Coordinates of C-alpha atoms in Angstrom, one line a residue:
Chain T
M1008 CA 121.3 108.3 136.6
E1009 CA 117.9 109.5 137.7
N1010 CA 117.6 106.6 140.0
P1011 CA 118.3 108.0 143.5
N1012 CA 119.2 104.6 144.8
A1013 CA 122.0 104.2 142.3
P1014 CA 125.3 103.4 143.7
A1015 CA 128.0 106.0 143.9
M1016 CA 128.7 107.3 140.4
S1017 CA 132.0 107.1 138.8
P1018 CA 133.9 110.5 138.9
R1019 CA 133.7 110.7 135.2
M1020 CA 129.9 111.0 135.2
L1021 CA 129.8 113.6 137.9
P1022 CA 130.0 116.8 135.7
K1023 CA 126.8 115.8 134.0
K1024 CA 125.0 116.5 137.3
K1025 CA 125.2 120.2 136.8
A1026 CA 123.4 120.1 133.5
G1027 CA 122.2 123.6 132.7
P1028 CA 122.3 126.3 130.1
H1029 CA 126.0 126.6 130.4
L1030 CA 126.6 123.0 129.6
F1031 CA 124.0 123.0 126.8
I1032 CA 125.8 125.9 125.1
K1033 CA 129.1 124.3 125.5
K1034 CA 127.8 121.1 123.9
L1035 CA 126.2 123.1 121.1
V1036 CA 129.6 124.7 120.3
Q1037 CA 131.3 121.3 120.5
Q1038 CA 128.8 119.9 118.1
R1039 CA 128.7 122.9 115.8
T1040 CA 129.1 120.8 112.6
L1041 CA 126.0 118.8 113.5
V1042 CA 124.2 122.1 114.3
F1043 CA 125.2 123.6 110.9
M1044 CA 124.0 120.4 109.2
S1045 CA 120.5 120.5 110.7
V1046 CA 119.5 123.9 112.0
P1047 CA 119.2 125.5 108.5
F1048 CA 116.5 122.9 107.8
L1049 CA 114.9 123.6 111.1
V1050 CA 114.5 127.1 109.8
W1051 CA 113.1 125.7 106.5
L1052 CA 110.7 123.6 108.5
F1053 CA 109.5 126.5 110.5
V1054 CA 109.0 128.7 107.5
F1055 CA 107.2 126.2 105.3
K1056 CA 105.3 124.0 107.8
Y1057 CA 104.8 126.0 110.9
W1058 CA 104.4 129.5 109.6
P1059 CA 101.3 128.8 107.5
I1060 CA 99.5 127.9 110.8
W1061 CA 99.8 131.6 111.6
G1062 CA 97.9 132.1 108.3
W1063 CA 94.9 130.6 110.0
T1064 CA 94.3 134.1 111.5
I1065 CA 92.9 135.3 108.2
A1066 CA 89.9 133.1 108.6
F1067 CA 88.9 135.4 111.4
Q1068 CA 89.5 138.6 109.3
D1069 CA 88.1 140.1 106.2
Y1070 CA 91.4 139.6 104.6
K1071 CA 92.5 142.0 102.0
P1072 CA 95.8 141.0 100.3
A1073 CA 96.9 144.6 99.9
K1074 CA 96.7 145.5 103.6
K1075 CA 99.2 144.8 106.3
F1076 CA 98.4 142.5 109.2
A1077 CA 97.6 145.3 111.7
E1078 CA 95.2 147.0 109.2
Q1079 CA 93.0 143.9 108.6
T1080 CA 89.5 144.0 110.0
W1081 CA 88.7 141.2 112.5
V1082 CA 85.3 139.6 112.1
G1083 CA 85.4 136.7 114.6
W1084 CA 83.5 133.6 113.5
K1085 CA 81.6 135.2 110.7
H1086 CA 83.1 133.1 107.9
F1087 CA 82.5 129.9 109.9
E1088 CA 78.9 130.9 110.5
F1089 CA 78.6 131.6 106.8
L1090 CA 80.0 128.1 106.0
F1091 CA 77.5 126.3 108.2
Q1092 CA 74.6 128.1 106.6
D1093 CA 75.9 127.7 103.1
E1094 CA 74.0 125.1 101.1
R1095 CA 77.0 124.6 98.8
F1096 CA 79.2 123.8 101.7
F1097 CA 76.9 121.0 102.8
R1098 CA 76.8 119.6 99.4
V1099 CA 80.6 119.7 99.3
L1100 CA 80.7 118.0 102.6
R1101 CA 78.3 115.3 101.5
N1102 CA 80.4 114.7 98.4
T1103 CA 83.6 114.5 100.4
L1104 CA 82.2 112.0 102.9
A1105 CA 80.5 109.9 100.2
M1106 CA 83.6 109.7 98.1
S1107 CA 86.0 108.9 100.9
G1108 CA 83.5 106.4 102.2
I1109 CA 83.2 104.7 98.8
N1110 CA 87.0 104.8 98.5
L1111 CA 87.5 103.3 101.9
V1112 CA 85.0 100.4 101.5
L1113 CA 85.8 99.6 97.8
G1114 CA 89.6 100.0 98.4
F1115 CA 89.6 97.6 101.3
V1116 CA 87.4 95.0 99.8
T1117 CA 89.1 94.9 96.4
A1118 CA 92.6 94.9 97.8
I1119 CA 91.9 92.2 100.3
T1120 CA 90.2 90.0 97.7
L1121 CA 93.0 90.5 95.2
A1122 CA 95.6 89.6 97.8
L1123 CA 93.7 86.4 98.7
L1124 CA 93.4 85.5 95.0
L1125 CA 97.1 86.2 94.3
N1126 CA 98.1 84.1 97.3
E1127 CA 96.3 81.1 95.7
I1128 CA 98.5 81.3 92.6
R1129 CA 101.1 78.6 92.6
R1130 CA 103.0 79.6 89.5
L1131 CA 105.4 82.3 90.8
A1132 CA 106.1 83.8 87.3
F1133 CA 102.4 84.3 86.7
K1134 CA 101.9 85.8 90.2
R1135 CA 104.8 88.2 89.7
L1136 CA 103.5 89.2 86.3
V1137 CA 100.0 90.0 87.7
Q1138 CA 101.7 92.0 90.5
T1139 CA 103.9 94.0 88.2
V1140 CA 101.0 94.8 85.9
S1141 CA 98.7 95.8 88.7
Y1142 CA 101.3 98.2 90.2
L1143 CA 101.6 100.2 87.0
P1144 CA 98.7 102.6 87.4
H1145 CA 99.9 103.5 90.9
F1146 CA 103.0 105.2 89.5
I1147 CA 101.5 107.3 86.8
S1148 CA 100.2 110.7 87.6
W1149 CA 96.5 111.4 88.0
V1150 CA 96.7 113.7 85.0
V1151 CA 97.7 110.8 82.8
A1152 CA 95.2 108.5 84.5
A1153 CA 92.4 111.1 84.0
S1154 CA 93.3 111.4 80.3
I1155 CA 93.1 107.7 79.9
I1156 CA 89.9 107.4 81.9
Q1157 CA 88.3 110.2 79.9
S1158 CA 89.0 108.6 76.6
T1159 CA 87.9 105.2 77.9
L1160 CA 84.6 106.7 79.0
S1161 CA 84.1 109.0 76.0
P1162 CA 81.2 108.5 73.6
D1163 CA 83.6 106.7 71.2
G1164 CA 85.5 105.0 73.9
I1165 CA 85.8 101.3 74.5
I1166 CA 83.0 101.1 77.2
N1167 CA 80.4 102.6 74.9
E1168 CA 81.6 100.4 72.1
L1169 CA 81.3 97.3 74.2
L1170 CA 77.8 98.3 75.3
I1171 CA 76.8 98.7 71.7
R1172 CA 78.4 95.4 70.6
L1173 CA 76.6 93.6 73.4
G1174 CA 73.4 95.2 72.4
F1175 CA 72.7 97.2 75.6
I1176 CA 72.5 100.5 73.8
A1177 CA 71.9 101.4 70.2
K1178 CA 74.4 103.1 68.0
G1179 CA 74.0 106.9 68.3
E1180 CA 72.8 106.6 71.9
E1181 CA 76.3 106.6 73.4
I1182 CA 76.4 107.5 77.1
L1183 CA 78.3 110.5 78.2
F1184 CA 79.5 108.9 81.4
L1185 CA 81.2 112.0 82.8
G1186 CA 78.2 114.1 82.0
K1187 CA 76.0 112.2 84.4
G1188 CA 76.4 113.8 87.8
E1189 CA 74.8 111.0 89.8
W1190 CA 77.3 108.5 88.2
F1191 CA 80.3 110.4 89.3
W1192 CA 80.8 108.7 92.6
G1193 CA 80.8 105.3 91.0
I1194 CA 83.2 106.4 88.3
F1195 CA 85.5 107.9 90.9
G1196 CA 85.4 104.7 92.9
A1197 CA 86.1 102.5 89.9
S1198 CA 89.0 104.8 88.8
S1199 CA 90.5 104.7 92.2
V1200 CA 90.3 101.0 92.4
W1201 CA 91.8 100.7 88.9
K1202 CA 94.7 102.9 90.0
E1203 CA 95.5 101.6 93.4
V1204 CA 94.2 98.1 93.9
G1205 CA 97.5 96.4 93.0
W1206 CA 99.6 98.6 95.1
N1207 CA 97.3 98.2 98.1
T1208 CA 97.8 94.4 98.0
I1209 CA 101.4 94.8 99.0
V1210 CA 100.8 95.2 102.7
Y1211 CA 98.3 92.3 102.8
L1212 CA 100.6 90.0 100.9
A1213 CA 103.3 90.8 103.4
A1214 CA 100.9 89.9 106.2
I1215 CA 100.1 86.6 104.6
T1216 CA 103.8 85.6 104.5
M1217 CA 103.8 85.9 108.3
I1218 CA 101.2 83.2 108.6
D1219 CA 102.6 79.9 109.9
P1220 CA 102.5 77.3 107.1
A1221 CA 101.8 74.6 109.7
Q1222 CA 98.3 76.1 110.1
Y1223 CA 97.5 75.4 106.4
E1224 CA 98.9 71.8 106.7
A1225 CA 96.8 71.2 109.8
A1226 CA 93.7 72.5 108.1
E1227 CA 94.4 70.4 105.1
M1228 CA 94.6 67.3 107.3
D1229 CA 91.3 68.2 108.8
G1230 CA 89.9 68.2 105.3
A1231 CA 89.5 71.9 104.8
G1232 CA 89.3 72.8 101.1
R1233 CA 90.8 75.8 99.3
L1234 CA 88.0 78.2 100.1
K1235 CA 87.8 77.2 103.7
R1236 CA 91.5 77.7 104.2
M1237 CA 91.3 81.1 102.6
W1238 CA 88.4 82.0 104.8
Y1239 CA 89.5 80.5 108.1
I1240 CA 93.3 80.9 108.0
T1241 CA 94.4 83.5 105.4
L1242 CA 91.8 86.1 106.2
P1243 CA 92.1 86.0 110.0
G1244 CA 95.9 86.1 109.5
M1245 CA 95.5 89.5 107.8
K1246 CA 93.2 90.8 110.5
P1247 CA 95.7 92.8 112.5
V1248 CA 96.9 94.7 109.4
I1249 CA 93.4 95.3 108.3
V1250 CA 92.4 96.7 111.6
V1251 CA 95.4 99.0 111.8
L1252 CA 94.8 100.3 108.3
L1253 CA 91.1 100.8 108.9
I1254 CA 91.9 102.9 112.0
M1255 CA 94.5 104.9 110.1
N1256 CA 91.9 105.6 107.4
I1257 CA 89.3 107.0 109.8
G1258 CA 91.6 110.0 110.3
N1259 CA 91.4 110.5 106.5
L1260 CA 87.7 110.6 106.2
L1261 CA 87.7 114.2 105.0
E1262 CA 90.6 113.5 102.7
S1263 CA 88.7 112.2 99.7
G1264 CA 91.5 113.3 97.4
F1265 CA 91.7 116.3 95.1
E1266 CA 93.2 115.4 91.8
P1267 CA 90.7 112.8 90.5
Q1268 CA 87.7 115.0 91.3
Y1269 CA 89.3 118.1 89.9
L1270 CA 90.6 116.4 86.7
L1271 CA 87.4 114.4 86.0
G1272 CA 85.0 117.0 87.1
N1273 CA 83.2 119.3 84.7
G1274 CA 80.2 121.6 84.6
M1275 CA 77.7 118.7 84.2
N1276 CA 78.8 116.7 87.3
V1277 CA 79.9 119.5 89.5
D1278 CA 77.1 118.8 92.0
F1279 CA 78.6 115.5 92.8
S1280 CA 82.3 115.9 92.0
E1281 CA 83.0 119.1 94.0
N1282 CA 84.6 118.2 97.4
L1283 CA 86.1 120.2 100.2
D1284 CA 89.5 120.7 98.6
I1285 CA 88.0 122.0 95.4
F1286 CA 85.7 124.2 97.3
V1287 CA 88.7 125.8 99.1
L1288 CA 90.5 126.2 95.8
K1289 CA 87.6 127.8 94.0
Y1290 CA 86.7 130.2 96.7
G1291 CA 90.3 131.0 97.6
I1292 CA 92.4 131.1 94.5
N1293 CA 89.7 131.7 91.8
Q1294 CA 87.5 134.2 93.6
N1295 CA 90.1 135.7 96.0
N1296 CA 87.9 135.0 99.0
F1297 CA 90.9 133.9 101.0
S1298 CA 89.2 134.2 104.4
L1299 CA 86.3 131.9 103.6
A1300 CA 88.5 129.4 101.9
T1301 CA 90.9 129.3 104.9
A1302 CA 87.9 128.8 107.2
G1303 CA 87.0 125.7 105.1
G1304 CA 90.5 124.5 105.2
I1305 CA 90.7 124.9 109.0
F1306 CA 87.4 123.0 109.4
K1307 CA 89.0 120.1 107.4
T1308 CA 92.2 120.0 109.3
V1309 CA 90.6 120.3 112.8
V1310 CA 88.1 117.6 112.1
S1311 CA 90.8 115.3 110.7
F1312 CA 92.9 115.8 113.7
V1313 CA 90.0 115.0 116.1
L1314 CA 89.2 111.9 114.1
L1315 CA 92.8 110.8 114.2
F1316 CA 92.9 111.1 118.0
F1317 CA 89.6 109.3 118.3
A1318 CA 90.9 106.5 116.1
N1319 CA 94.1 106.3 118.1
N1320 CA 92.1 105.9 121.3
V1321 CA 89.9 103.2 119.8
A1322 CA 93.0 101.4 118.8
K1323 CA 94.4 101.6 122.3
R1324 CA 91.1 100.3 123.8
M1325 CA 91.1 97.4 121.4
G1326 CA 94.6 96.5 122.4
E1327 CA 95.9 97.0 118.8
A1328 CA 99.2 98.7 118.1
R1329 CA 98.8 102.5 118.4
L1330 CA 99.8 104.8 115.7
F1331 CA 101.6 107.3 117.8
Chain V
M1342 CA 108.1 92.1 100.1
A1343 CA 107.6 90.4 96.8
D1344 CA 111.0 88.7 97.5
T1345 CA 110.0 87.6 100.9
A1346 CA 106.8 86.1 99.5
T1347 CA 108.7 84.1 96.9
M1348 CA 111.2 82.9 99.4
T1349 CA 108.6 81.7 101.8
D1350 CA 106.7 80.0 99.0
G1351 CA 109.9 78.4 97.9
Q1352 CA 110.7 77.2 101.4
R1353 CA 107.3 75.9 101.8
A1354 CA 107.4 74.1 98.5
S1355 CA 110.8 72.5 99.3
T1356 CA 110.0 71.4 102.9
G1357 CA 106.8 69.8 102.2
A1358 CA 107.7 69.0 98.6
K1359 CA 106.5 65.5 98.4
R1360 CA 103.3 65.8 100.2
R1361 CA 102.5 69.1 98.6
K1362 CA 103.2 67.9 95.1
R1363 CA 100.9 65.0 95.5
S1364 CA 98.2 67.1 97.0
Y1365 CA 98.3 69.4 93.9
R1366 CA 98.3 66.7 91.4
D1367 CA 95.4 64.9 93.0
S1368 CA 93.6 68.1 93.6
S1369 CA 89.9 67.8 93.6
L1370 CA 87.6 68.9 90.8
G1371 CA 86.5 71.9 92.9
D1372 CA 90.1 72.9 93.3
R1373 CA 90.8 72.8 89.6
I1374 CA 87.7 74.8 88.9
F1375 CA 88.8 77.4 91.4
D1376 CA 92.2 77.6 89.8
I1377 CA 90.8 78.1 86.4
C1378 CA 88.4 80.8 87.6
N1379 CA 91.2 82.5 89.5
H1380 CA 93.6 82.5 86.6
T1381 CA 90.9 83.7 84.2
F1382 CA 89.9 86.5 86.6
L1383 CA 93.5 87.7 87.0
V1384 CA 94.1 87.6 83.3
C1385 CA 91.0 89.8 82.8
L1386 CA 92.3 92.1 85.5
M1387 CA 95.6 92.5 83.7
I1388 CA 93.7 93.2 80.4
V1389 CA 91.5 95.9 82.1
T1390 CA 94.6 97.4 83.7
L1391 CA 96.7 97.5 80.5
Y1392 CA 94.2 98.0 77.7
P1393 CA 93.7 101.8 78.2
F1394 CA 97.5 102.3 78.0
V1395 CA 97.9 100.1 75.0
N1396 CA 95.0 101.8 73.3
T1397 CA 96.4 105.3 74.0
L1398 CA 99.8 104.1 72.6
A1399 CA 98.1 102.8 69.5
V1400 CA 96.2 106.0 68.9
S1401 CA 99.4 108.1 69.4
F1402 CA 101.1 106.2 66.6
N1403 CA 98.0 106.2 64.3
D1404 CA 97.2 108.7 61.7
A1405 CA 95.1 111.4 63.4
A1406 CA 92.3 111.6 60.8
D1407 CA 92.1 107.9 60.7
S1408 CA 91.7 107.6 64.5
L1409 CA 88.6 109.7 64.4
K1410 CA 86.8 107.0 62.4
G1411 CA 87.2 104.8 65.5
G1412 CA 88.2 101.1 65.6
V1413 CA 91.8 101.6 66.6
Y1414 CA 92.3 99.2 69.6
V1415 CA 95.6 97.7 70.4
W1416 CA 97.6 98.3 67.2
P1417 CA 97.9 101.3 65.0
R1418 CA 96.0 100.9 61.7
D1419 CA 97.8 103.7 59.8
W1420 CA 101.3 104.1 61.2
T1421 CA 102.7 107.6 61.5
L1422 CA 105.1 109.5 63.6
E1423 CA 103.3 112.7 62.7
N1424 CA 101.8 113.2 66.2
Y1425 CA 105.1 113.0 67.9
T1426 CA 106.8 115.3 65.3
Y1427 CA 104.0 117.8 65.8
V1428 CA 104.2 117.7 69.6
F1429 CA 108.0 118.1 69.8
N1430 CA 107.9 120.9 67.3
E1431 CA 105.8 123.0 69.7
A1432 CA 108.1 125.3 71.6
T1433 CA 105.9 125.1 74.6
I1434 CA 106.1 121.3 74.8
L1435 CA 109.8 121.3 74.3
G1436 CA 110.3 123.9 77.0
A1437 CA 107.9 121.9 79.3
T1438 CA 110.0 118.8 78.7
V1439 CA 113.1 120.6 79.7
I1440 CA 111.5 122.0 82.9
S1441 CA 110.0 118.6 83.8
V1442 CA 113.5 117.0 83.5
L1443 CA 115.1 119.8 85.4
R1444 CA 112.7 119.8 88.3
T1445 CA 113.0 116.0 88.5
V1446 CA 116.8 116.0 88.5
I1447 CA 117.4 119.0 90.8
G1448 CA 114.5 118.2 93.1
T1449 CA 115.6 114.6 93.5
V1450 CA 119.2 115.4 94.2
A1451 CA 118.4 118.2 96.6
T1452 CA 115.8 116.1 98.5
V1453 CA 118.0 113.1 98.8
F1454 CA 121.1 114.9 99.8
F1455 CA 119.5 117.2 102.4
S1456 CA 117.2 114.6 103.8
A1457 CA 120.2 112.3 104.3
M1458 CA 122.1 115.1 106.0
V1459 CA 119.4 115.9 108.5
A1460 CA 118.7 112.2 109.0
Y1461 CA 122.4 111.7 109.9
T1462 CA 122.3 114.4 112.5
I1463 CA 119.3 113.0 114.2
S1464 CA 120.8 109.5 114.2
R1465 CA 123.8 110.7 116.3
Q1466 CA 122.8 109.7 119.8
E1467 CA 125.1 112.4 121.4
Y1468 CA 123.6 115.3 119.5
V1469 CA 122.0 117.7 121.9
L1470 CA 119.3 118.9 119.5
R1471 CA 118.5 115.4 118.4
K1472 CA 115.1 115.1 120.2
F1473 CA 114.1 118.7 119.3
V1474 CA 114.8 118.3 115.6
S1475 CA 113.1 114.9 115.4
I1476 CA 110.0 116.1 117.1
A1477 CA 109.8 119.3 115.2
F1478 CA 109.8 117.3 112.0
I1479 CA 107.5 114.4 113.1
L1480 CA 104.8 116.9 114.4
T1481 CA 104.3 118.2 110.9
M1482 CA 102.9 114.8 109.9
Y1483 CA 99.7 115.5 111.9
F1484 CA 98.7 118.9 110.6
S1485 CA 99.2 121.3 107.8
G1486 CA 98.5 124.9 107.2
G1487 CA 96.3 124.2 104.3
L1488 CA 96.1 125.4 100.8
I1489 CA 95.5 129.1 101.2
P1490 CA 98.0 129.9 104.0
T1491 CA 100.6 128.0 102.0
F1492 CA 99.8 129.9 98.9
L1493 CA 100.0 133.2 100.6
L1494 CA 103.3 132.2 102.2
V1495 CA 104.8 131.3 98.8
R1496 CA 103.5 134.5 97.4
D1497 CA 105.1 136.5 100.2
L1498 CA 108.4 134.7 99.8
G1499 CA 108.4 135.9 96.1
L1500 CA 108.4 132.3 94.8
I1501 CA 105.5 132.8 92.4
N1502 CA 106.6 132.5 88.8
S1503 CA 109.9 131.0 89.9
F1504 CA 111.4 127.6 89.2
W1505 CA 112.4 127.3 92.9
V1506 CA 108.8 126.9 93.9
Y1507 CA 109.1 123.3 92.6
I1508 CA 112.0 122.6 94.9
W1509 CA 111.6 124.6 98.2
P1510 CA 108.2 123.7 99.6
G1511 CA 108.7 119.9 99.4
L1512 CA 112.4 119.8 100.1
I1513 CA 112.4 117.3 103.0
G1514 CA 109.7 114.8 103.6
V1515 CA 109.2 113.4 107.1
F1516 CA 108.7 109.9 105.8
N1517 CA 112.0 110.1 103.9
L1518 CA 113.7 111.3 107.0
I1519 CA 112.4 108.5 109.1
V1520 CA 113.3 105.9 106.5
I1521 CA 116.9 107.1 106.2
R1522 CA 117.4 107.6 109.9
S1523 CA 116.3 104.0 110.6
F1524 CA 118.7 102.8 108.0
I1525 CA 121.6 104.8 109.4
E1526 CA 120.9 103.6 112.9
G1527 CA 121.1 100.1 111.6
L1528 CA 124.7 100.6 110.4
P1529 CA 127.4 99.3 112.7
E1530 CA 128.6 102.0 115.1
S1531 CA 132.2 100.8 114.6
V1532 CA 132.2 102.1 111.0
I1533 CA 131.6 105.6 112.2
E1534 CA 133.9 105.3 115.1
S1535 CA 136.8 104.2 113.0
A1536 CA 136.3 107.3 110.8
R1537 CA 136.4 109.4 114.0
I1538 CA 139.7 107.8 115.0
D1539 CA 141.1 108.6 111.6
G1540 CA 140.3 112.3 112.4
A1541 CA 137.3 112.8 110.2
G1542 CA 134.8 115.5 111.4
E1543 CA 131.0 115.0 111.3
F1544 CA 130.6 116.3 107.8
R1545 CA 133.5 114.3 106.4
T1546 CA 132.1 111.2 108.1
F1547 CA 128.7 111.9 106.6
I1548 CA 130.0 112.5 103.1
S1549 CA 132.6 109.8 102.7
I1550 CA 131.4 107.0 105.1
V1551 CA 127.7 107.2 105.8
L1552 CA 126.4 108.4 102.4
P1553 CA 128.0 105.6 100.4
L1554 CA 126.7 103.0 102.8
C1555 CA 123.2 104.4 102.5
V1556 CA 122.9 103.9 98.8
P1557 CA 120.1 101.2 99.0
V1558 CA 117.8 103.4 101.0
L1559 CA 118.8 106.6 99.1
A1560 CA 117.8 104.8 95.9
T1561 CA 114.4 104.2 97.3
V1562 CA 114.0 107.8 98.4
A1563 CA 115.4 109.1 95.1
L1564 CA 112.9 107.0 93.1
F1565 CA 110.0 108.1 95.2
T1566 CA 111.0 111.7 94.9
A1567 CA 111.6 111.5 91.2
V1568 CA 108.2 110.1 90.5
Y1569 CA 106.6 112.7 92.7
Q1570 CA 108.5 115.5 90.9
W1571 CA 107.8 114.2 87.5
N1572 CA 104.1 113.7 88.2
S1573 CA 103.4 117.0 89.9
W1574 CA 101.2 119.5 88.1
F1575 CA 99.3 121.2 90.8
D1576 CA 102.1 123.5 92.0
V1577 CA 102.6 124.6 88.4
F1578 CA 98.9 125.4 88.1
L1579 CA 98.8 127.2 91.4
Y1580 CA 102.0 129.2 91.3
N1581 CA 103.4 129.4 87.7
S1582 CA 100.4 129.2 85.4
S1583 CA 101.0 132.7 84.1
K1584 CA 104.6 131.9 83.1
V1585 CA 104.6 129.5 80.2
E1586 CA 108.4 129.1 80.2
L1587 CA 108.0 127.3 83.6
S1588 CA 105.3 124.9 82.5
T1589 CA 105.8 121.2 82.8
L1590 CA 104.6 118.2 80.7
Q1591 CA 102.0 117.2 83.2
Y1592 CA 100.6 120.7 83.3
E1593 CA 100.5 120.9 79.5
L1594 CA 98.5 117.7 79.5
Q1595 CA 96.2 119.0 82.2
K1596 CA 95.5 122.0 80.1
I1597 CA 94.6 119.8 77.1
L1598 CA 92.3 117.8 79.4
Q1599 CA 90.7 120.9 80.8
N1600 CA 89.9 122.1 77.3
S1601 CA 88.3 118.9 76.3
N1602 CA 86.4 118.9 79.6
A1603 CA 84.9 122.3 78.7
T1604 CA 83.4 121.1 75.5
A1605 CA 83.0 117.6 77.0
S1606 CA 82.3 115.7 73.9
R1607 CA 83.7 115.0 70.5
T1608 CA 82.8 118.4 69.3
A1609 CA 86.0 119.3 71.0
A1610 CA 87.7 117.9 67.9
D1611 CA 85.8 120.2 65.6
A1612 CA 86.4 123.2 67.8
F1613 CA 90.1 122.5 67.8
A1614 CA 90.4 121.9 64.1
S1615 CA 88.5 125.0 63.1
S1616 CA 90.3 127.2 65.5
G1617 CA 93.3 127.1 63.4
N1618 CA 95.3 125.6 66.2
G1619 CA 95.5 122.3 64.5
S1620 CA 96.9 124.0 61.4
S1621 CA 96.1 121.0 59.2
N1622 CA 94.4 117.7 59.3
K1623 CA 97.6 116.0 60.3
V1624 CA 96.8 116.2 64.0
T1625 CA 93.6 116.3 66.0
P1626 CA 92.9 117.0 69.7
L1627 CA 92.4 113.3 70.1
S1628 CA 95.8 112.3 68.7
I1629 CA 97.6 115.1 70.5
R1630 CA 96.1 114.1 73.8
A1631 CA 97.0 110.5 73.3
T1632 CA 100.6 111.5 72.3
M1633 CA 101.0 113.9 75.3
T1634 CA 99.6 111.2 77.6
I1635 CA 102.3 108.8 76.4
V1636 CA 105.0 111.4 76.6
A1637 CA 104.1 112.2 80.2
A1638 CA 103.8 108.6 81.2
V1639 CA 106.8 106.9 79.4
P1640 CA 109.6 107.8 81.8
I1641 CA 107.5 106.4 84.7
I1642 CA 106.7 103.2 82.7
L1643 CA 110.4 102.7 82.0
V1644 CA 111.6 103.1 85.6
Y1645 CA 108.7 101.6 87.5
P1646 CA 109.9 97.9 87.4
F1647 CA 113.0 99.1 89.3
L1648 CA 110.8 101.3 91.5
Q1649 CA 108.8 98.3 92.5
K1650 CA 111.7 96.5 93.9
Y1651 CA 113.2 99.4 95.8
V1652 CA 110.0 101.0 97.0
V1653 CA 108.6 97.9 98.4
K1654 CA 111.8 97.4 100.4
G1655 CA 111.7 101.0 101.5
M1656 CA 108.2 100.7 102.7
M1657 CA 109.2 97.8 105.0
V1658 CA 112.2 99.8 106.4
G1659 CA 109.9 102.8 107.1
G1660 CA 107.2 100.6 108.6
V1661 CA 109.5 99.2 111.2
K1662 CA 110.1 102.4 113.0
G1663 CA 107.7 104.8 111.4

């Protein structure tokens, strides 16, 4: 209809030409059932998702919960300046980046490897069994997972027992794994892999099913063995999915998770387990320093947003599917 | 996806049956070594995944004092139901179980119904607010107010120490909305039109025509939501930690964890026993923790084989248009 060269319109379409507020309201009344079915949730959305953005203002105030908005003192960038001079904030930032980096690399490598290995299994019953078992930890809560991980790593847990049996450590010298700060990142990485590796293979296995079987047959004729076929056909077949997921994860670099660090963290490993989310929680909720905590939260959201746009642009340049 | 995988494998096997079969049988030594290594590795992986669960289960059914001696691996040495009797005689745990079930049921029903309703409205091509509503929802995928502003909002709304804080903030997820909308848009238009001709209004059409047709996708969303609701503990901790009647199983388990974290070693056991909390030698923190872990995980373990099927399918639907 917007095409000016369009042939004469049928009379029925003519009224649409004078689209305006009047017609809009008329339509709204006509479609009132649909309006009643969706507008209440638009209000819900506004209250719960958009309204908190207004709460960002308290990062620029010395917020006192008892006072009204008009009575708050405005302090400009004070809290942000404090953050960027705070040693603790930098340690927290380091931990966040380290853990999300570990998670990213380990997560990708293990999931891709497992998908490759699963794809080589011919017995379908066995393949399905492995899949079902490996999905299990994904569905349980981090609380349950943390409880299980804690008892596995405890001084009388199975890991210490194995180390004793194998003669690596003597009885009575059990290692307090979660008490060693510098080991926390490794424990975190291993726990995340244990919980998510099976689940993460789903998308890769789906990508593998899209590969043309003729390619394998051709490679076989050319004398390519099992490993060569995995390396030269299956892996490149997964490449588009891998690239898209990698890009998506760049936007999550500051999202190193909250639950595992909070649940497995303790006084002995706090220097390595405390990340941005825990920092916000401790300052905000525990110490009632809402303004500083909000500043930390804003920092995280803004950086993530920028990273996401950056990633999206990279994807566009590379000619891969964009995310939005 | 698992289904697609099997189908493709099946087809592959049947089309090239003869050739394939021969090539497997006559597989080279290297091939066979690879297969053996691969199978062994995957079996080890399954053991590593499952052992911690099995061990926890064994400890939960083992006599508490006996467990402290160590050496309980995959099977209880000294069978007892004492741990479970103790746990379920605690008023707090019983209450927490009720709240966990309630929030899972109410939260799931509300989320599924209302998400489907909004999804239906934005699937109607003629709806004037269609674009506006869709964009308003989709935008929220890319930002969030963050922890503190949300906390202050919930406080200002008077939802602290209230059951409804489990339901309201997460009522409609954008991902669910997109998944259901794609599904509704895939339904034949004629079904909805025929309802119109029969004189059904929008709401009637939604309830009696669209909703029943959406059962497969709604099952996916319901299972997703139910797992989320059952597993949540952070909202309990943040908003309702001062009201024990609103505690949930996951949060009770988290408190136990936090306690043992504070003492961080097996002295936790002694502390617990001497504090009088344990009341007797019948239970120990170790056995209670194992039992609570199982109680908090069992519903998930029972439903997840079904989840697997539906959720994998749902991910595909969402992926197409998401």
